[in-house]
Amino acid sequence: MENSMDCVLVRFGLPVLSEEEQRKVAFAERILQDAVKSSLSRNMVKAFYTAKDIREFRKLVAQKKKAKELPLKDFLALDPKDLTPEEKMIQSALSFLYEQNAQTPPIYKSFPKRDKPLVIDCTVGVDKYAGIYMTDLNEIHLKGKGKKLSRVLEILAHELKHAEQHIGIDGLELNNYQKQQLHFLDEALAYACDKFVLDRYYKEFPEERREKSILERLFGSPELDEFEGDMSPKWVADHVMNFMYSDVSSNYKNRYDEDLPILYTDKGLTSIPDAFGVDKKDMVSVIKALDSFVSKKATTPLGILIQAVANEDSKKITRICNAKNSQKEYAIDQEELRVFIESSCVNNASAFKAIMESNRFEKDDFADFMTSVLHVSDEEVLTESLKENRLKNFEFLITKTDDKGKPLFSNKKLKKIFSLIEETAFNEGEIALQKEAEKILNKVITKPIKKMGKDPRE
């Protein structure tokens, strides 16, 4: 009988690259690609990197030899003696999962076909998470070192459930509240799946269950709770409630609020995609559970700010920027607010202005923000709408005054800022934006910037 996991590939045969090493290799590859592109790209590479740098980049990329890649069934047939300790551990965990998935009903009904096959990559590691399903790559990456077999099994069971379900969200027309609800359902079922698999594993290896019980008594870890029920559709609503009551659910809410800010007008789900395996007769109870437990309100200061920006709620934006905690400290610290402005608000004129009006910044900060507003990265596509927002932000900055009504930027300061921007403007988008900004500037100060004399305000 065919096993639904037969379509999975395993990539192995290379030393595991940490996330930092992966970033270095990706960066080196990008620089080498730029070195053979247009004359503009080549000139930029030459301006920043020496011939020695380029040789080092080539060495780094050359070390990334092609890994081996086998169907899961063939990987399980390999002699463990030919594998690294990490690969051997993953092989053992996958062997157990493969056997359990062959039973009726299977743990995973099917893995939807996507542009790329599903790959469990043993050649890369993750730092922040125990494991992660990379939706864009259709790959599972693990932090395998120092893990017990039961833990690797738990991680793989969890991430494979994500791979099975995530197709249920892809391509659907959903608002952010509905997306959050489905993400919570996704996580609830993934956590239920890893505990379901562990429950079967402990039945075969009771000595590890005893060890788990000892740890639970010593540390009371909520992640060691016993699994209740099964993976059939009738238990889905219970799995949702169990997950929402767990200690980890708030972490997911904080992350979702930052990535998927909910609009005040967003409505909840009216149905659930088939990939989640919820029977129609159980759908109402599952949706009610999601409506009850997934709040439409953000719960952290940064989440509240991001939601206010998404809803163009200027009053709330300024209010949360000025909010302080019981220790009289700002709820959103200065560095976090700066990062948010530069990453999320330079293209959003209304949000940028609302945050600037919070009185959190000094003169030098405004000069830095102006540089950010007029900077366009090589990867960024500056549409007419984005350009319009950038220019509105620029005009706001050059016309802003301090508490005494004095302009923040003197002619001398503006000339210095533009001189710096001219020196570093390498791409066409940045140069075009700067020219438009210069036109606005000349209207505001009445004298062309390149003919500025002494400023009486200095």
Short mmCIF file of C-alpha atoms in Angstrom, two decimals:
data_model
loop_
_atom_site.label_atom_id
_atom_site.label_comp_id
_atom_site.label_asym_id
_atom_site.label_seq_id
_atom_site.Cartn_x
_atom_site.Cartn_y
_atom_site.Cartn_z
CA MET A 1 0.00 0.00 0.00
CA GLU A 2 1.33 3.46 -0.91
CA ASN A 3 2.50 5.63 1.98
CA SER A 4 1.67 9.35 1.69
CA MET A 5 5.22 10.13 2.86
CA ASP A 6 6.71 8.48 -0.26
CA CYS A 7 6.69 11.86 -2.04
CA VAL A 8 9.02 13.42 0.57
CA LEU A 9 12.69 13.92 -0.31
CA VAL A 10 15.62 14.04 2.13
CA ARG A 11 18.66 16.25 1.48
CA PHE A 12 21.85 15.21 3.27
CA GLY A 13 25.57 14.56 2.83
CA LEU A 14 27.02 17.97 3.74
CA PRO A 15 28.20 19.51 7.01
CA VAL A 16 25.29 21.39 8.55
CA LEU A 17 25.38 25.12 7.78
CA SER A 18 24.24 27.42 10.58
CA GLU A 19 21.91 30.30 9.75
CA GLU A 20 24.88 32.69 9.93
CA GLU A 21 26.85 30.52 7.48
CA GLN A 22 23.81 30.29 5.20
CA ARG A 23 23.56 34.11 5.21
CA LYS A 24 27.26 34.44 4.32
CA VAL A 25 26.95 32.02 1.40
CA ALA A 26 23.76 33.72 0.14
CA PHE A 27 25.42 37.13 0.39
CA ALA A 28 28.52 35.89 -1.49
CA GLU A 29 26.31 34.41 -4.22
CA ARG A 30 24.42 37.69 -4.59
CA ILE A 31 27.63 39.76 -4.87
CA LEU A 32 29.05 37.41 -7.50
CA GLN A 33 25.80 37.62 -9.46
CA ASP A 34 25.94 41.44 -9.33
CA ALA A 35 29.56 41.32 -10.55
CA VAL A 36 28.40 39.97 -13.92
CA LYS A 37 25.22 42.03 -14.32
CA SER A 38 24.85 45.51 -15.81
CA SER A 39 27.66 48.08 -15.75
CA LEU A 40 25.86 49.89 -12.90
CA SER A 41 25.86 46.70 -10.76
CA ARG A 42 29.49 45.96 -11.63
CA ASN A 43 30.55 49.49 -10.70
CA MET A 44 28.75 49.20 -7.35
CA VAL A 45 30.58 45.92 -6.59
CA LYS A 46 33.93 47.49 -7.52
CA ALA A 47 33.18 50.51 -5.34
CA PHE A 48 32.67 48.42 -2.21
CA TYR A 49 34.76 45.24 -2.70
CA THR A 50 38.38 44.57 -3.66
CA ALA A 51 39.66 41.79 -5.92
CA LYS A 52 40.67 39.93 -2.75
CA ASP A 53 37.09 40.19 -1.43
CA ILE A 54 35.77 38.69 -4.68
CA ARG A 55 38.23 35.77 -4.41
CA GLU A 56 37.03 35.10 -0.85
CA PHE A 57 33.42 35.16 -2.02
CA ARG A 58 34.23 32.60 -4.72
CA LYS A 59 35.94 30.32 -2.19
CA LEU A 60 32.93 30.52 0.12
CA VAL A 61 30.47 29.63 -2.66
CA ALA A 62 32.76 26.83 -3.95
CA GLN A 63 32.56 25.15 -0.51
CA LYS A 64 28.83 24.71 -1.00
CA LYS A 65 29.02 21.43 -2.94
CA LYS A 66 25.86 19.77 -4.17
CA ALA A 67 24.20 17.75 -1.47
CA LYS A 68 22.75 14.27 -1.93
CA GLU A 69 18.99 14.06 -2.31
CA LEU A 70 16.96 10.85 -2.06
CA PRO A 71 13.30 9.86 -1.79
CA LEU A 72 12.44 9.18 1.85
CA LYS A 73 12.09 5.42 1.31
CA ASP A 74 15.62 5.23 -0.16
CA PHE A 75 17.06 7.40 2.63
CA LEU A 76 15.59 5.01 5.22
CA ALA A 77 17.28 2.07 3.45
CA LEU A 78 20.78 3.59 3.87
CA ASP A 79 23.23 1.97 6.28
CA PRO A 80 23.25 4.21 9.41
CA LYS A 81 27.04 3.75 9.58
CA ASP A 82 27.33 5.91 6.45
CA LEU A 83 25.48 8.83 8.06
CA THR A 84 26.53 11.58 10.47
CA PRO A 85 25.12 11.40 14.04
CA GLU A 86 22.54 14.10 13.16
CA GLU A 87 21.50 12.33 9.95
CA LYS A 88 21.29 9.00 11.80
CA MET A 89 18.96 10.57 14.39
CA ILE A 90 16.72 12.02 11.67
CA GLN A 91 16.71 8.66 9.87
CA SER A 92 15.53 6.87 13.05
CA ALA A 93 12.78 9.44 13.69
CA LEU A 94 11.59 9.31 10.07
CA SER A 95 11.62 5.51 10.15
CA PHE A 96 9.22 5.51 13.11
CA LEU A 97 7.00 8.15 11.49
CA TYR A 98 6.95 6.26 8.19
CA GLU A 99 5.84 3.03 9.91
CA GLN A 100 3.11 4.82 11.89
CA ASN A 101 1.92 6.65 8.77
CA ALA A 102 1.42 3.29 7.02
CA GLN A 103 -1.31 2.42 9.54
CA THR A 104 -5.02 3.13 9.01
CA PRO A 105 -5.89 5.94 9.29
CA PRO A 106 -2.54 7.50 8.33
CA ILE A 107 -1.10 10.40 10.30
CA TYR A 108 -0.80 12.43 7.08
CA LYS A 109 -3.49 11.87 4.47
CA SER A 110 -1.53 13.52 1.66
CA PHE A 111 1.07 16.16 0.92
CA PRO A 112 -0.31 18.47 -1.78
CA LYS A 113 1.72 18.86 -4.95
CA ARG A 114 3.41 22.23 -5.18
CA ASP A 115 5.91 23.78 -7.57
CA LYS A 116 8.72 22.11 -5.60
CA PRO A 117 8.74 18.70 -3.86
CA LEU A 118 8.63 18.60 -0.07
CA VAL A 119 12.21 18.30 1.25
CA ILE A 120 13.55 17.55 4.73
CA ASP A 121 16.93 19.33 4.57
CA CYS A 122 19.60 17.88 6.89
CA THR A 123 22.29 20.22 5.52
CA VAL A 124 21.02 23.45 7.11
CA GLY A 125 20.27 24.30 10.71
CA VAL A 126 18.00 26.86 12.35
CA ASP A 127 18.96 28.99 15.35
CA LYS A 128 15.73 30.49 16.65
CA TYR A 129 13.33 27.55 16.36
CA ALA A 130 13.56 23.83 17.08
CA GLY A 131 12.29 23.29 13.56
CA ILE A 132 10.55 25.26 10.83
CA TYR A 133 8.55 24.58 7.68
CA MET A 134 9.75 27.01 5.00
CA THR A 135 6.61 27.65 2.97
CA ASP A 136 8.33 29.40 0.06
CA LEU A 137 10.91 26.61 -0.32
CA ASN A 138 8.57 23.75 0.67
CA GLU A 139 11.35 22.53 2.99
CA ILE A 140 11.66 21.48 6.62
CA HIS A 141 14.74 22.69 8.51
CA LEU A 142 15.73 21.42 11.97
CA LYS A 143 17.95 22.26 14.88
CA GLY A 144 19.15 18.69 15.24
CA LYS A 145 22.29 18.86 17.37
CA GLY A 146 22.02 17.76 20.98
CA LYS A 147 18.45 16.51 20.61
CA LYS A 148 17.09 13.19 21.84
CA LEU A 149 15.34 10.92 19.36
CA SER A 150 11.94 11.63 20.95
CA ARG A 151 12.47 15.39 20.50
CA VAL A 152 13.54 15.07 16.85
CA LEU A 153 10.49 12.85 16.27
CA GLU A 154 8.24 15.44 17.88
CA ILE A 155 9.66 18.26 15.74
CA LEU A 156 9.37 16.30 12.49
CA ALA A 157 5.79 15.22 13.26
CA HIS A 158 4.89 18.86 13.94
CA GLU A 159 6.52 20.34 10.83
CA LEU A 160 5.19 17.62 8.51
CA LYS A 161 1.67 18.45 9.70
CA HIS A 162 2.33 22.08 8.74
CA ALA A 163 3.49 20.93 5.30
CA GLU A 164 0.30 18.90 4.88
CA GLN A 165 -2.03 21.70 5.99
CA HIS A 166 -0.42 24.87 4.72
CA ILE A 167 -1.75 24.41 1.22
CA GLY A 168 -5.14 25.13 2.79
CA ILE A 169 -4.15 28.78 3.18
CA ASP A 170 -2.23 29.28 -0.07
CA GLY A 171 -4.06 31.28 -2.74
CA LEU A 172 -7.23 31.92 -0.72
CA GLU A 173 -8.81 35.38 -0.58
CA LEU A 174 -8.69 35.96 3.18
CA ASN A 175 -8.53 39.00 5.42
CA ASN A 176 -5.88 39.08 8.17
CA TYR A 177 -8.28 38.03 10.92
CA GLN A 178 -9.24 34.92 8.95
CA LYS A 179 -5.55 34.24 8.26
CA GLN A 180 -4.80 34.48 11.98
CA GLN A 181 -7.65 32.09 12.75
CA LEU A 182 -6.34 29.54 10.23
CA HIS A 183 -2.78 29.92 11.52
CA PHE A 184 -4.00 29.16 15.05
CA LEU A 185 -5.89 26.13 13.73
CA ASP A 186 -2.72 25.11 11.87
CA GLU A 187 -0.61 25.32 15.04
CA ALA A 188 -3.23 23.63 17.22
CA LEU A 189 -3.34 20.62 14.91
CA ALA A 190 0.47 20.53 14.53
CA TYR A 191 0.90 20.47 18.32
CA ALA A 192 -1.80 17.83 18.61
CA CYS A 193 -0.05 15.76 15.94
CA ASP A 194 3.36 15.84 17.61
CA LYS A 195 1.83 14.78 20.94
CA PHE A 196 -0.19 12.05 19.21
CA VAL A 197 2.99 10.66 17.61
CA LEU A 198 4.89 10.88 20.91
CA ASP A 199 2.08 9.03 22.66
CA ARG A 200 2.51 6.13 20.18
CA TYR A 201 6.29 6.30 20.55
CA TYR A 202 6.12 6.11 24.35
CA LYS A 203 3.85 3.08 24.12
CA GLU A 204 6.65 1.29 22.25
CA PHE A 205 9.38 2.69 24.50
CA PRO A 206 7.84 2.91 27.99
CA GLU A 207 11.21 3.62 29.63
CA GLU A 208 11.24 7.03 27.93
CA ARG A 209 7.72 7.70 29.16
CA ARG A 210 8.96 7.07 32.72
CA GLU A 211 11.79 9.53 32.13
CA LYS A 212 9.28 12.05 30.83
CA SER A 213 7.12 11.62 33.93
CA ILE A 214 10.12 12.31 36.17
CA LEU A 215 10.91 15.51 34.25
CA GLU A 216 7.28 16.57 34.46
CA ARG A 217 7.25 16.12 38.23
CA LEU A 218 10.51 18.06 38.58
CA PHE A 219 9.82 20.93 36.22
CA GLY A 220 6.08 20.82 35.50
CA SER A 221 6.63 21.60 31.82
CA PRO A 222 3.30 22.27 30.05
CA GLU A 223 4.81 20.81 26.87
CA LEU A 224 4.84 17.36 28.51
CA ASP A 225 1.06 17.12 28.98
CA GLU A 226 -0.53 13.81 28.01
CA PHE A 227 -2.29 13.64 24.66
CA GLU A 228 -6.06 13.30 24.83
CA GLY A 229 -8.34 11.99 22.09
CA ASP A 230 -7.07 11.25 18.59
CA MET A 231 -6.48 13.00 15.26
CA SER A 232 -9.98 12.41 13.90
CA PRO A 233 -12.10 15.45 12.90
CA LYS A 234 -14.36 15.20 15.94
CA TRP A 235 -11.42 16.16 18.20
CA VAL A 236 -10.33 19.26 16.27
CA ALA A 237 -12.30 21.78 18.36
CA ASP A 238 -10.81 20.25 21.54
CA HIS A 239 -7.30 20.51 20.09
CA VAL A 240 -7.94 24.20 19.33
CA MET A 241 -9.10 24.88 22.90
CA ASN A 242 -6.21 22.93 24.44
CA PHE A 243 -3.73 24.90 22.35
CA MET A 244 -5.31 28.28 23.13
CA TYR A 245 -5.13 27.52 26.87
CA SER A 246 -1.44 26.53 26.61
CA ASP A 247 1.47 28.78 27.58
CA VAL A 248 2.76 28.99 24.00
CA SER A 249 -0.35 30.41 22.30
CA SER A 250 0.32 34.02 23.40
CA ASN A 251 3.72 33.92 21.65
CA TYR A 252 1.98 33.05 18.39
CA LYS A 253 -0.60 35.82 18.89
CA ASN A 254 2.18 38.39 19.35
CA ARG A 255 3.92 37.20 16.18
CA TYR A 256 0.72 37.11 14.11
CA ASP A 257 -0.26 40.64 15.22
CA GLU A 258 3.06 41.92 13.89
CA ASP A 259 2.87 40.00 10.61
CA LEU A 260 -0.90 40.06 10.03
CA PRO A 261 -2.41 43.23 11.55
CA ILE A 262 -6.19 42.89 11.76
CA LEU A 263 -8.40 45.61 10.31
CA TYR A 264 -11.25 46.83 12.50
CA THR A 265 -13.68 45.78 9.74
CA ASP A 266 -12.32 42.23 9.31
CA LYS A 267 -14.84 39.40 9.72
CA GLY A 268 -14.09 35.85 10.93
CA LEU A 269 -14.14 32.57 9.03
CA THR A 270 -17.34 31.17 7.61
CA SER A 271 -15.76 27.90 6.42
CA ILE A 272 -12.51 25.94 6.78
CA PRO A 273 -10.40 24.67 3.86
CA ASP A 274 -10.51 20.92 3.23
CA ALA A 275 -6.75 20.55 3.88
CA PHE A 276 -7.39 20.91 7.63
CA GLY A 277 -9.48 17.74 7.68
CA VAL A 278 -12.50 19.19 9.50
CA ASP A 279 -15.81 17.49 8.73
CA LYS A 280 -18.70 19.79 7.81
CA LYS A 281 -20.68 18.61 10.85
CA ASP A 282 -17.79 19.68 13.13
CA MET A 283 -17.03 22.94 11.31
CA VAL A 284 -19.43 25.13 13.30
CA SER A 285 -17.92 24.11 16.64
CA VAL A 286 -14.36 24.67 15.34
CA ILE A 287 -15.23 28.13 13.98
CA LYS A 288 -16.94 29.03 17.28
CA ALA A 289 -13.79 27.99 19.15
CA LEU A 290 -11.64 30.14 16.85
CA ASP A 291 -14.03 33.12 17.18
CA SER A 292 -13.92 32.80 20.98
CA PHE A 293 -10.18 32.40 21.44
CA VAL A 294 -8.58 34.42 18.63
CA SER A 295 -8.86 38.06 19.66
CA LYS A 296 -9.20 40.80 17.04
CA LYS A 297 -7.21 43.14 19.28
CA ALA A 298 -3.41 43.19 19.36
CA THR A 299 -1.97 42.52 22.81
CA THR A 300 1.56 44.04 22.80
CA PRO A 301 2.52 47.72 22.39
CA LEU A 302 4.26 47.04 19.07
CA GLY A 303 1.32 44.93 17.88
CA ILE A 304 -1.09 47.73 18.81
CA LEU A 305 1.05 50.23 16.87
CA ILE A 306 1.19 48.00 13.78
CA GLN A 307 -2.58 47.46 13.92
CA ALA A 308 -3.18 51.22 14.29
CA VAL A 309 -0.97 51.87 11.24
CA ALA A 310 -2.85 49.25 9.20
CA ASN A 311 -6.13 50.92 10.15
CA GLU A 312 -4.77 54.45 9.51
CA ASP A 313 -5.73 55.32 13.09
CA SER A 314 -3.51 58.40 13.58
CA LYS A 315 -4.75 59.20 17.10
CA LYS A 316 -3.99 55.68 18.34
CA ILE A 317 -0.59 55.72 16.60
CA THR A 318 0.47 58.87 18.46
CA ARG A 319 -1.10 57.63 21.70
CA ILE A 320 0.71 54.27 21.75
CA CYS A 321 4.01 55.97 20.81
CA ASN A 322 3.67 58.18 23.91
CA ALA A 323 2.34 55.43 26.21
CA LYS A 324 4.46 54.60 29.26
CA ASN A 325 4.51 51.63 31.63
CA SER A 326 4.33 51.63 35.42
CA GLN A 327 8.08 52.38 35.59
CA LYS A 328 7.47 55.58 33.55
CA GLU A 329 9.34 54.08 30.59
CA TYR A 330 8.00 54.20 27.05
CA ALA A 331 6.01 51.05 26.23
CA ILE A 332 7.82 50.96 22.86
CA ASP A 333 11.50 51.73 23.38
CA GLN A 334 13.35 54.21 21.22
CA GLU A 335 15.34 51.72 19.14
CA GLU A 336 12.30 49.54 18.45
CA LEU A 337 10.36 52.61 17.31
CA ARG A 338 13.21 53.76 15.05
CA VAL A 339 13.46 50.35 13.41
CA PHE A 340 9.70 50.28 12.86
CA ILE A 341 9.70 53.72 11.22
CA GLU A 342 12.53 52.88 8.85
CA SER A 343 11.17 49.44 7.93
CA SER A 344 7.44 50.17 7.78
CA CYS A 345 6.67 53.87 7.62
CA VAL A 346 8.94 55.59 5.09
CA ASN A 347 6.42 54.50 2.43
CA ASN A 348 3.39 55.46 4.54
CA ALA A 349 2.96 59.22 4.82
CA SER A 350 0.05 59.28 7.29
CA ALA A 351 1.69 56.82 9.71
CA PHE A 352 5.07 58.55 9.38
CA LYS A 353 3.55 61.92 10.25
CA ALA A 354 1.57 60.53 13.21
CA ILE A 355 4.71 58.98 14.73
CA MET A 356 6.78 62.11 14.06
CA GLU A 357 4.16 64.11 15.98
CA SER A 358 4.77 62.02 19.10
CA ASN A 359 7.68 64.27 20.16
CA ARG A 360 9.93 61.26 20.71
CA PHE A 361 12.77 62.49 18.46
CA GLU A 362 15.60 65.02 18.36
CA LYS A 363 16.97 67.08 15.45
CA ASP A 364 19.59 64.49 14.51
CA ASP A 365 16.91 61.80 14.37
CA PHE A 366 14.95 63.78 11.78
CA ALA A 367 18.07 64.09 9.61
CA ASP A 368 18.53 60.31 9.79
CA PHE A 369 14.88 59.76 8.86
CA MET A 370 15.25 62.10 5.88
CA THR A 371 18.15 59.99 4.63
CA SER A 372 15.99 56.86 5.00
CA VAL A 373 13.09 58.50 3.15
CA LEU A 374 15.35 59.33 0.19
CA HIS A 375 17.14 55.97 0.10
CA VAL A 376 15.95 53.31 -2.35
CA SER A 377 17.53 49.85 -2.13
CA ASP A 378 18.48 47.90 -5.25
CA GLU A 379 15.73 45.35 -4.54
CA GLU A 380 12.98 47.94 -4.01
CA VAL A 381 10.50 48.78 -6.77
CA LEU A 382 9.49 52.41 -6.26
CA THR A 383 5.94 52.65 -7.63
CA GLU A 384 4.23 56.01 -8.20
CA SER A 385 2.23 55.50 -5.01
CA LEU A 386 5.32 54.77 -2.93
CA LYS A 387 7.19 57.69 -4.49
CA GLU A 388 4.27 60.00 -3.63
CA ASN A 389 4.36 58.85 0.00
CA ARG A 390 8.15 59.31 0.19
CA LEU A 391 7.89 62.86 -1.17
CA LYS A 392 5.08 63.72 1.29
CA ASN A 393 7.32 62.51 4.11
CA PHE A 394 10.20 64.57 2.75
CA GLU A 395 8.07 67.71 2.53
CA PHE A 396 6.80 67.14 6.07
CA LEU A 397 10.39 66.89 7.37
CA ILE A 398 11.73 70.01 5.67
CA THR A 399 8.75 72.11 6.80
CA LYS A 400 8.59 70.80 10.37
CA THR A 401 9.37 73.32 13.11
CA ASP A 402 10.45 72.98 16.72
CA ASP A 403 8.50 74.17 19.77
CA LYS A 404 9.61 77.77 19.12
CA GLY A 405 8.46 77.70 15.51
CA LYS A 406 11.99 77.51 14.11
CA PRO A 407 12.55 75.15 11.12
CA LEU A 408 14.36 71.96 12.09
CA PHE A 409 16.69 72.14 9.09
CA SER A 410 18.78 75.14 8.14
CA ASN A 411 19.91 75.67 4.54
CA LYS A 412 23.39 74.53 5.53
CA LYS A 413 22.05 71.33 7.08
CA LEU A 414 19.88 70.58 4.06
CA LYS A 415 22.81 71.15 1.71
CA LYS A 416 24.94 68.75 3.73
CA ILE A 417 22.23 66.07 3.70
CA PHE A 418 21.74 66.35 -0.06
CA SER A 419 25.47 66.27 -0.67
CA LEU A 420 25.71 63.01 1.26
CA ILE A 421 22.76 61.50 -0.61
CA GLU A 422 24.27 62.47 -3.98
CA GLU A 423 27.50 60.69 -3.07
CA THR A 424 25.76 57.45 -2.19
CA ALA A 425 22.95 57.38 -4.79
CA PHE A 426 23.87 54.51 -7.12
CA ASN A 427 20.60 53.26 -8.53
CA GLU A 428 18.16 54.96 -10.89
CA GLY A 429 15.23 54.89 -8.45
CA GLU A 430 17.19 56.74 -5.80
CA ILE A 431 18.49 59.34 -8.25
CA ALA A 432 14.98 59.97 -9.66
CA LEU A 433 13.51 60.32 -6.15
CA GLN A 434 16.24 62.77 -5.17
CA LYS A 435 15.52 64.97 -8.20
CA GLU A 436 11.81 65.11 -7.31
CA ALA A 437 12.70 65.94 -3.70
CA GLU A 438 14.99 68.71 -4.87
CA LYS A 439 12.11 70.32 -6.77
CA ILE A 440 9.98 70.32 -3.60
CA LEU A 441 12.88 71.71 -1.60
CA ASN A 442 13.44 74.56 -4.05
CA LYS A 443 9.77 75.55 -3.76
CA VAL A 444 9.89 75.51 0.03
CA ILE A 445 13.11 77.50 0.54
CA THR A 446 12.60 79.72 -2.58
CA LYS A 447 16.30 79.45 -3.51
CA PRO A 448 17.78 76.56 -5.55
CA ILE A 449 19.67 74.29 -3.20
CA LYS A 450 22.88 74.44 -5.23
CA LYS A 451 22.88 78.29 -5.04
CA MET A 452 22.24 78.56 -1.32
CA GLY A 453 24.03 81.34 0.46
CA LYS A 454 24.29 81.89 4.17
CA ASP A 455 21.09 81.02 5.96
CA PRO A 456 19.91 83.73 8.42
CA ARG A 457 18.39 80.91 10.54
CA GLU A 458 21.84 79.41 11.26
#
